[in-house]
């Protein structure tokens, strides 16, 4: 059984629309992360949460908003989508928040037309 | 912030030989260095990691070396097999805060020829 679930696996959106990427982990981890991977930037950190609190934010744009409704959930809301947002978005989690032992989910591949 | 450089970007080796990938980092406070393997269409998978209190770690045909003075770490795959063909990413993390991010290198595409 997959321990980190990301939904949907594939997502196509039109420019200017809004989408929510879902992530749930069943590893019992306390920290969760979002990373983005595209042809331009292989693996890029976006956000980290520990015990549902935002710890670090490396995204320059407020169009990207993480949402944590439960300790094992960290969704990513993206508004006013642009073609440049096209990428695979990976959710990850670790036991503690020290960055160690981060395990990645299967990813959501987003295409913005 | 941290910057991680990874070389080579492309590596082709013959089955049974060794493959080596090198990474350098800038932040001397970095203290955790994982390696990930990513196959096409898949997620990155953690294959081995090393903390700054170690110089060498070995597991299942993988060896990681860390030289803190030179701010350099490397992955060595011994007796490579075609199944080792994939993208490999090194990363560094050093903030002693909860939710510490990983800063990744640019990746190495390894091809093992039969």
mmCIF file of C-alpha atoms in Angstrom:
data_model
loop_
_atom_site.group_PDB
_atom_site.id
_atom_site.type_symbol
_atom_site.label_atom_id
_atom_site.label_comp_id
_atom_site.label_asym_id
_atom_site.label_seq_id
_atom_site.Cartn_x
_atom_site.Cartn_y
_atom_site.Cartn_z
ATOM 1 C CA UNK A 1 0.000 0.000 0.000
ATOM 2 C CA UNK A 2 1.342 3.427 -0.810
ATOM 3 C CA UNK A 3 2.300 5.288 2.340
ATOM 4 C CA UNK A 4 2.191 8.737 0.752
ATOM 5 C CA UNK A 5 -0.806 9.460 -1.419
ATOM 6 C CA UNK A 6 -0.932 12.333 -3.870
ATOM 7 C CA UNK A 7 -4.014 13.226 -5.862
ATOM 8 C CA UNK A 8 -4.487 13.598 -8.710
ATOM 9 C CA UNK A 9 -1.636 11.874 -10.529
ATOM 10 C CA UNK A 10 -2.133 14.026 -13.613
ATOM 11 C CA UNK A 11 -3.732 17.452 -13.817
ATOM 12 C CA UNK A 12 -4.380 19.707 -16.792
ATOM 13 C CA UNK A 13 -5.438 23.286 -16.104
ATOM 14 C CA UNK A 14 -6.018 26.446 -18.092
ATOM 15 C CA UNK A 15 -4.079 29.643 -17.480
ATOM 16 C CA UNK A 16 -5.634 31.735 -14.744
ATOM 17 C CA UNK A 17 -7.458 28.890 -13.029
ATOM 18 C CA UNK A 18 -6.959 27.532 -9.527
ATOM 19 C CA UNK A 19 -6.126 23.981 -8.471
ATOM 20 C CA UNK A 20 -5.515 22.089 -5.241
ATOM 21 C CA UNK A 21 -2.979 19.295 -5.029
ATOM 22 C CA UNK A 22 -3.692 16.755 -2.301
ATOM 23 C CA UNK A 23 -1.136 14.968 -0.139
ATOM 24 C CA UNK A 24 -1.704 12.486 2.687
ATOM 25 C CA UNK A 25 0.954 10.437 4.438
ATOM 26 C CA UNK A 26 0.467 7.319 6.526
ATOM 27 C CA UNK A 27 4.009 6.961 7.801
ATOM 28 C CA UNK A 28 3.293 8.631 11.122
ATOM 29 C CA UNK A 29 5.690 11.426 10.230
ATOM 30 C CA UNK A 30 5.586 14.836 11.852
ATOM 31 C CA UNK A 31 7.061 16.931 9.060
ATOM 32 C CA UNK A 32 5.808 17.367 5.513
ATOM 33 C CA UNK A 33 7.219 19.140 2.494
ATOM 34 C CA UNK A 34 6.457 20.234 -1.034
ATOM 35 C CA UNK A 35 9.030 20.098 -3.831
ATOM 36 C CA UNK A 36 8.714 20.918 -7.516
ATOM 37 C CA UNK A 37 10.527 19.299 -10.425
ATOM 38 C CA UNK A 38 10.651 20.649 -13.953
ATOM 39 C CA UNK A 39 13.022 20.566 -16.888
ATOM 40 C CA UNK A 40 14.372 23.978 -15.793
ATOM 41 C CA UNK A 41 14.977 23.118 -12.133
ATOM 42 C CA UNK A 42 15.406 19.450 -11.270
ATOM 43 C CA UNK A 43 14.220 19.386 -7.637
ATOM 44 C CA UNK A 44 13.296 22.580 -5.891
ATOM 45 C CA UNK A 45 12.121 23.001 -2.302
ATOM 46 C CA UNK A 46 8.893 24.932 -1.832
ATOM 47 C CA UNK A 47 7.515 24.571 1.721
ATOM 48 C CA UNK A 48 8.005 22.639 4.912
ATOM 49 C CA UNK A 49 5.640 22.033 7.794
ATOM 50 C CA UNK A 50 6.308 20.529 11.172
ATOM 51 C CA UNK A 51 3.410 19.605 13.467
ATOM 52 C CA UNK A 52 1.148 21.558 11.110
ATOM 53 C CA UNK A 53 3.156 24.744 11.452
ATOM 54 C CA UNK A 54 4.873 26.409 8.502
ATOM 55 C CA UNK A 55 8.625 26.149 9.011
ATOM 56 C CA UNK A 56 10.091 27.361 5.748
ATOM 57 C CA UNK A 57 8.785 28.946 2.569
ATOM 58 C CA UNK A 58 11.039 29.280 -0.438
ATOM 59 C CA UNK A 59 8.424 30.188 -3.018
ATOM 60 C CA UNK A 60 8.548 33.772 -4.177
ATOM 61 C CA UNK A 61 4.896 33.888 -5.129
ATOM 62 C CA UNK A 62 1.860 34.063 -2.859
ATOM 63 C CA UNK A 63 -0.052 32.143 -5.541
ATOM 64 C CA UNK A 64 1.214 29.004 -3.847
ATOM 65 C CA UNK A 65 -0.480 28.337 -0.504
ATOM 66 C CA UNK A 66 -0.011 25.174 1.552
ATOM 67 C CA UNK A 67 -2.927 23.996 3.654
ATOM 68 C CA UNK A 68 -2.656 21.565 6.547
ATOM 69 C CA UNK A 69 -6.011 20.421 7.928
ATOM 70 C CA UNK A 70 -4.527 17.425 9.790
ATOM 71 C CA UNK A 71 -1.030 16.423 10.844
ATOM 72 C CA UNK A 72 -0.799 13.897 8.027
ATOM 73 C CA UNK A 73 -2.243 16.176 5.337
ATOM 74 C CA UNK A 74 -0.497 18.924 3.425
ATOM 75 C CA UNK A 75 -2.335 20.206 0.383
ATOM 76 C CA UNK A 76 -1.046 22.801 -2.041
ATOM 77 C CA UNK A 77 -3.369 25.424 -3.478
ATOM 78 C CA UNK A 78 -2.161 27.191 -6.612
ATOM 79 C CA UNK A 79 -4.075 30.214 -7.877
ATOM 80 C CA UNK A 80 -3.869 32.204 -11.097
ATOM 81 C CA UNK A 81 -2.046 29.353 -12.803
ATOM 82 C CA UNK A 82 0.597 30.146 -15.421
ATOM 83 C CA UNK A 83 2.195 27.893 -18.043
ATOM 84 C CA UNK A 84 5.479 28.248 -16.102
ATOM 85 C CA UNK A 85 3.822 26.420 -13.187
ATOM 86 C CA UNK A 86 3.826 23.251 -15.291
ATOM 87 C CA UNK A 87 5.915 20.740 -13.356
ATOM 88 C CA UNK A 88 5.681 17.634 -11.242
ATOM 89 C CA UNK A 89 4.893 18.490 -7.635
ATOM 90 C CA UNK A 90 6.171 16.075 -5.036
ATOM 91 C CA UNK A 91 5.004 15.881 -1.475
ATOM 92 C CA UNK A 92 7.477 14.414 1.023
ATOM 93 C CA UNK A 93 7.514 13.619 4.710
ATOM 94 C CA UNK A 94 10.011 12.841 7.446
ATOM 95 C CA UNK A 95 9.809 11.572 10.997
ATOM 96 C CA UNK A 96 11.067 14.776 12.467
ATOM 97 C CA UNK A 97 11.667 18.185 11.077
ATOM 98 C CA UNK A 98 15.429 18.048 10.822
ATOM 99 C CA UNK A 99 15.316 17.264 7.121
ATOM 100 C CA UNK A 100 16.517 13.730 7.619
ATOM 101 C CA UNK A 101 14.962 10.718 5.969
ATOM 102 C CA UNK A 102 12.558 12.516 3.626
ATOM 103 C CA UNK A 103 10.382 10.146 1.623
ATOM 104 C CA UNK A 104 8.684 11.343 -1.526
ATOM 105 C CA UNK A 105 5.181 10.681 -2.729
ATOM 106 C CA UNK A 106 4.406 9.623 -6.311
ATOM 107 C CA UNK A 107 3.897 13.205 -7.474
ATOM 108 C CA UNK A 108 1.242 15.199 -9.299
ATOM 109 C CA UNK A 109 2.123 16.131 -12.842
ATOM 110 C CA UNK A 110 0.593 19.523 -13.587
ATOM 111 C CA UNK A 111 0.275 20.921 -17.087
ATOM 112 C CA UNK A 112 -0.986 24.473 -17.526
ATOM 113 C CA UNK A 113 -2.226 25.350 -20.997
ATOM 114 C CA UNK B 1 21.284 29.648 1.483
ATOM 115 C CA UNK B 2 22.875 26.456 0.314
ATOM 116 C CA UNK B 3 24.073 25.584 -3.171
ATOM 117 C CA UNK B 4 24.906 22.051 -4.252
ATOM 118 C CA UNK B 5 26.869 21.275 -7.387
ATOM 119 C CA UNK B 6 26.756 17.769 -8.838
ATOM 120 C CA UNK B 7 29.042 16.210 -11.417
ATOM 121 C CA UNK B 8 29.000 14.642 -13.863
ATOM 122 C CA UNK B 9 25.596 15.352 -15.330
ATOM 123 C CA UNK B 10 25.865 12.305 -17.580
ATOM 124 C CA UNK B 11 27.705 9.083 -16.757
ATOM 125 C CA UNK B 12 27.933 5.942 -18.845
ATOM 126 C CA UNK B 13 29.646 2.844 -17.499
ATOM 127 C CA UNK B 14 29.993 -0.797 -18.417
ATOM 128 C CA UNK B 15 28.097 -3.382 -16.422
ATOM 129 C CA UNK B 16 30.210 -4.669 -13.552
ATOM 130 C CA UNK B 17 32.341 -1.544 -13.280
ATOM 131 C CA UNK B 18 32.056 1.211 -10.666
ATOM 132 C CA UNK B 19 30.296 4.548 -11.010
ATOM 133 C CA UNK B 20 31.158 7.661 -9.016
ATOM 134 C CA UNK B 21 29.188 10.852 -8.585
ATOM 135 C CA UNK B 22 30.546 13.901 -6.816
ATOM 136 C CA UNK B 23 28.834 16.778 -5.068
ATOM 137 C CA UNK B 24 30.088 19.920 -3.406
ATOM 138 C CA UNK B 25 28.228 22.232 -1.067
ATOM 139 C CA UNK B 26 28.789 25.751 0.194
ATOM 140 C CA UNK B 27 27.290 25.956 3.668
ATOM 141 C CA UNK B 28 29.696 24.568 6.257
ATOM 142 C CA UNK B 29 26.719 24.190 8.624
ATOM 143 C CA UNK B 30 25.197 21.494 6.410
ATOM 144 C CA UNK B 31 25.131 18.241 8.344
ATOM 145 C CA UNK B 32 22.975 15.759 6.446
ATOM 146 C CA UNK B 33 23.612 14.439 2.946
ATOM 147 C CA UNK B 34 21.131 12.037 1.316
ATOM 148 C CA UNK B 35 21.222 10.465 -2.115
ATOM 149 C CA UNK B 36 18.140 9.760 -4.196
ATOM 150 C CA UNK B 37 17.575 7.522 -7.195
ATOM 151 C CA UNK B 38 14.840 8.473 -9.642
ATOM 152 C CA UNK B 39 13.662 6.289 -12.505
ATOM 153 C CA UNK B 40 11.659 7.718 -15.429
ATOM 154 C CA UNK B 41 8.137 8.689 -14.386
ATOM 155 C CA UNK B 42 8.789 7.757 -10.767
ATOM 156 C CA UNK B 43 9.401 9.627 -7.536
ATOM 157 C CA UNK B 44 12.881 10.123 -6.051
ATOM 158 C CA UNK B 45 13.730 7.258 -3.709
ATOM 159 C CA UNK B 46 16.141 7.614 -0.800
ATOM 160 C CA UNK B 47 18.941 5.088 -1.287
ATOM 161 C CA UNK B 48 21.583 6.107 1.231
ATOM 162 C CA UNK B 49 22.439 9.044 3.459
ATOM 163 C CA UNK B 50 25.274 10.225 5.673
ATOM 164 C CA UNK B 51 25.490 12.639 8.561
ATOM 165 C CA UNK B 52 28.350 14.978 9.257
ATOM 166 C CA UNK B 53 29.606 12.883 12.169
ATOM 167 C CA UNK B 54 30.616 10.166 9.693
ATOM 168 C CA UNK B 55 33.150 10.039 6.868
ATOM 169 C CA UNK B 56 32.000 6.848 5.196
ATOM 170 C CA UNK B 57 28.859 4.767 4.973
ATOM 171 C CA UNK B 58 28.244 1.606 3.006
ATOM 172 C CA UNK B 59 25.146 -0.390 2.201
ATOM 173 C CA UNK B 60 24.253 -2.921 -0.504
ATOM 174 C CA UNK B 61 26.807 -1.962 -3.126
ATOM 175 C CA UNK B 62 26.637 1.760 -2.339
ATOM 176 C CA UNK B 63 29.384 3.749 -0.652
ATOM 177 C CA UNK B 64 29.077 7.358 0.431
ATOM 178 C CA UNK B 65 32.110 9.413 1.392
ATOM 179 C CA UNK B 66 32.038 12.787 3.116
ATOM 180 C CA UNK B 67 34.933 15.257 3.293
ATOM 181 C CA UNK B 68 33.771 18.117 5.496
ATOM 182 C CA UNK B 69 36.957 20.120 5.085
ATOM 183 C CA UNK B 70 36.586 20.155 1.329
ATOM 184 C CA UNK B 71 32.780 20.380 1.582
ATOM 185 C CA UNK B 72 32.500 17.467 -0.763
ATOM 186 C CA UNK B 73 30.617 14.187 -0.726
ATOM 187 C CA UNK B 74 30.374 11.379 -3.212
ATOM 188 C CA UNK B 75 28.401 8.278 -4.125
ATOM 189 C CA UNK B 76 30.137 5.178 -5.394
ATOM 190 C CA UNK B 77 28.161 2.352 -6.933
ATOM 191 C CA UNK B 78 30.174 -0.841 -7.073
ATOM 192 C CA UNK B 79 29.531 -3.682 -9.539
ATOM 193 C CA UNK B 80 26.953 -1.709 -11.503
ATOM 194 C CA UNK B 81 24.008 -3.478 -13.106
ATOM 195 C CA UNK B 82 21.598 -2.310 -15.831
ATOM 196 C CA UNK B 83 19.018 -1.816 -13.069
ATOM 197 C CA UNK B 84 21.219 0.932 -11.640
ATOM 198 C CA UNK B 85 20.483 3.069 -14.707
ATOM 199 C CA UNK B 86 18.554 6.100 -13.462
ATOM 200 C CA UNK B 87 18.886 9.721 -12.399
ATOM 201 C CA UNK B 88 20.745 10.231 -9.160
ATOM 202 C CA UNK B 89 20.452 13.316 -7.011
ATOM 203 C CA UNK B 90 22.578 14.401 -4.090
ATOM 204 C CA UNK B 91 21.243 16.816 -1.518
ATOM 205 C CA UNK B 92 22.327 18.725 1.552
ATOM 206 C CA UNK B 93 20.497 19.928 4.607
ATOM 207 C CA UNK B 94 21.887 21.881 7.461
ATOM 208 C CA UNK B 95 19.451 24.112 9.188
ATOM 209 C CA UNK B 96 19.029 22.949 12.727
ATOM 210 C CA UNK B 97 15.415 23.891 12.592
ATOM 211 C CA UNK B 98 12.332 21.786 12.255
ATOM 212 C CA UNK B 99 11.238 21.372 8.656
ATOM 213 C CA UNK B 100 14.751 21.723 7.286
ATOM 214 C CA UNK B 101 14.728 21.740 3.516
ATOM 215 C CA UNK B 102 16.860 19.640 1.210
ATOM 216 C CA UNK B 103 18.886 21.500 -1.402
ATOM 217 C CA UNK B 104 19.444 19.255 -4.394
ATOM 218 C CA UNK B 105 22.199 19.008 -6.938
ATOM 219 C CA UNK B 106 21.364 19.117 -10.621
ATOM 220 C CA UNK B 107 21.330 15.338 -11.029
ATOM 221 C CA UNK B 108 23.400 12.688 -12.802
ATOM 222 C CA UNK B 109 21.940 10.505 -15.503
ATOM 223 C CA UNK B 110 23.646 7.127 -15.121
ATOM 224 C CA UNK B 111 23.496 4.567 -17.906
ATOM 225 C CA UNK B 112 24.899 1.099 -17.315
ATOM 226 C CA UNK B 113 25.663 -0.678 -20.568
ATOM 227 C CA UNK B 114 25.259 -4.471 -20.617
#
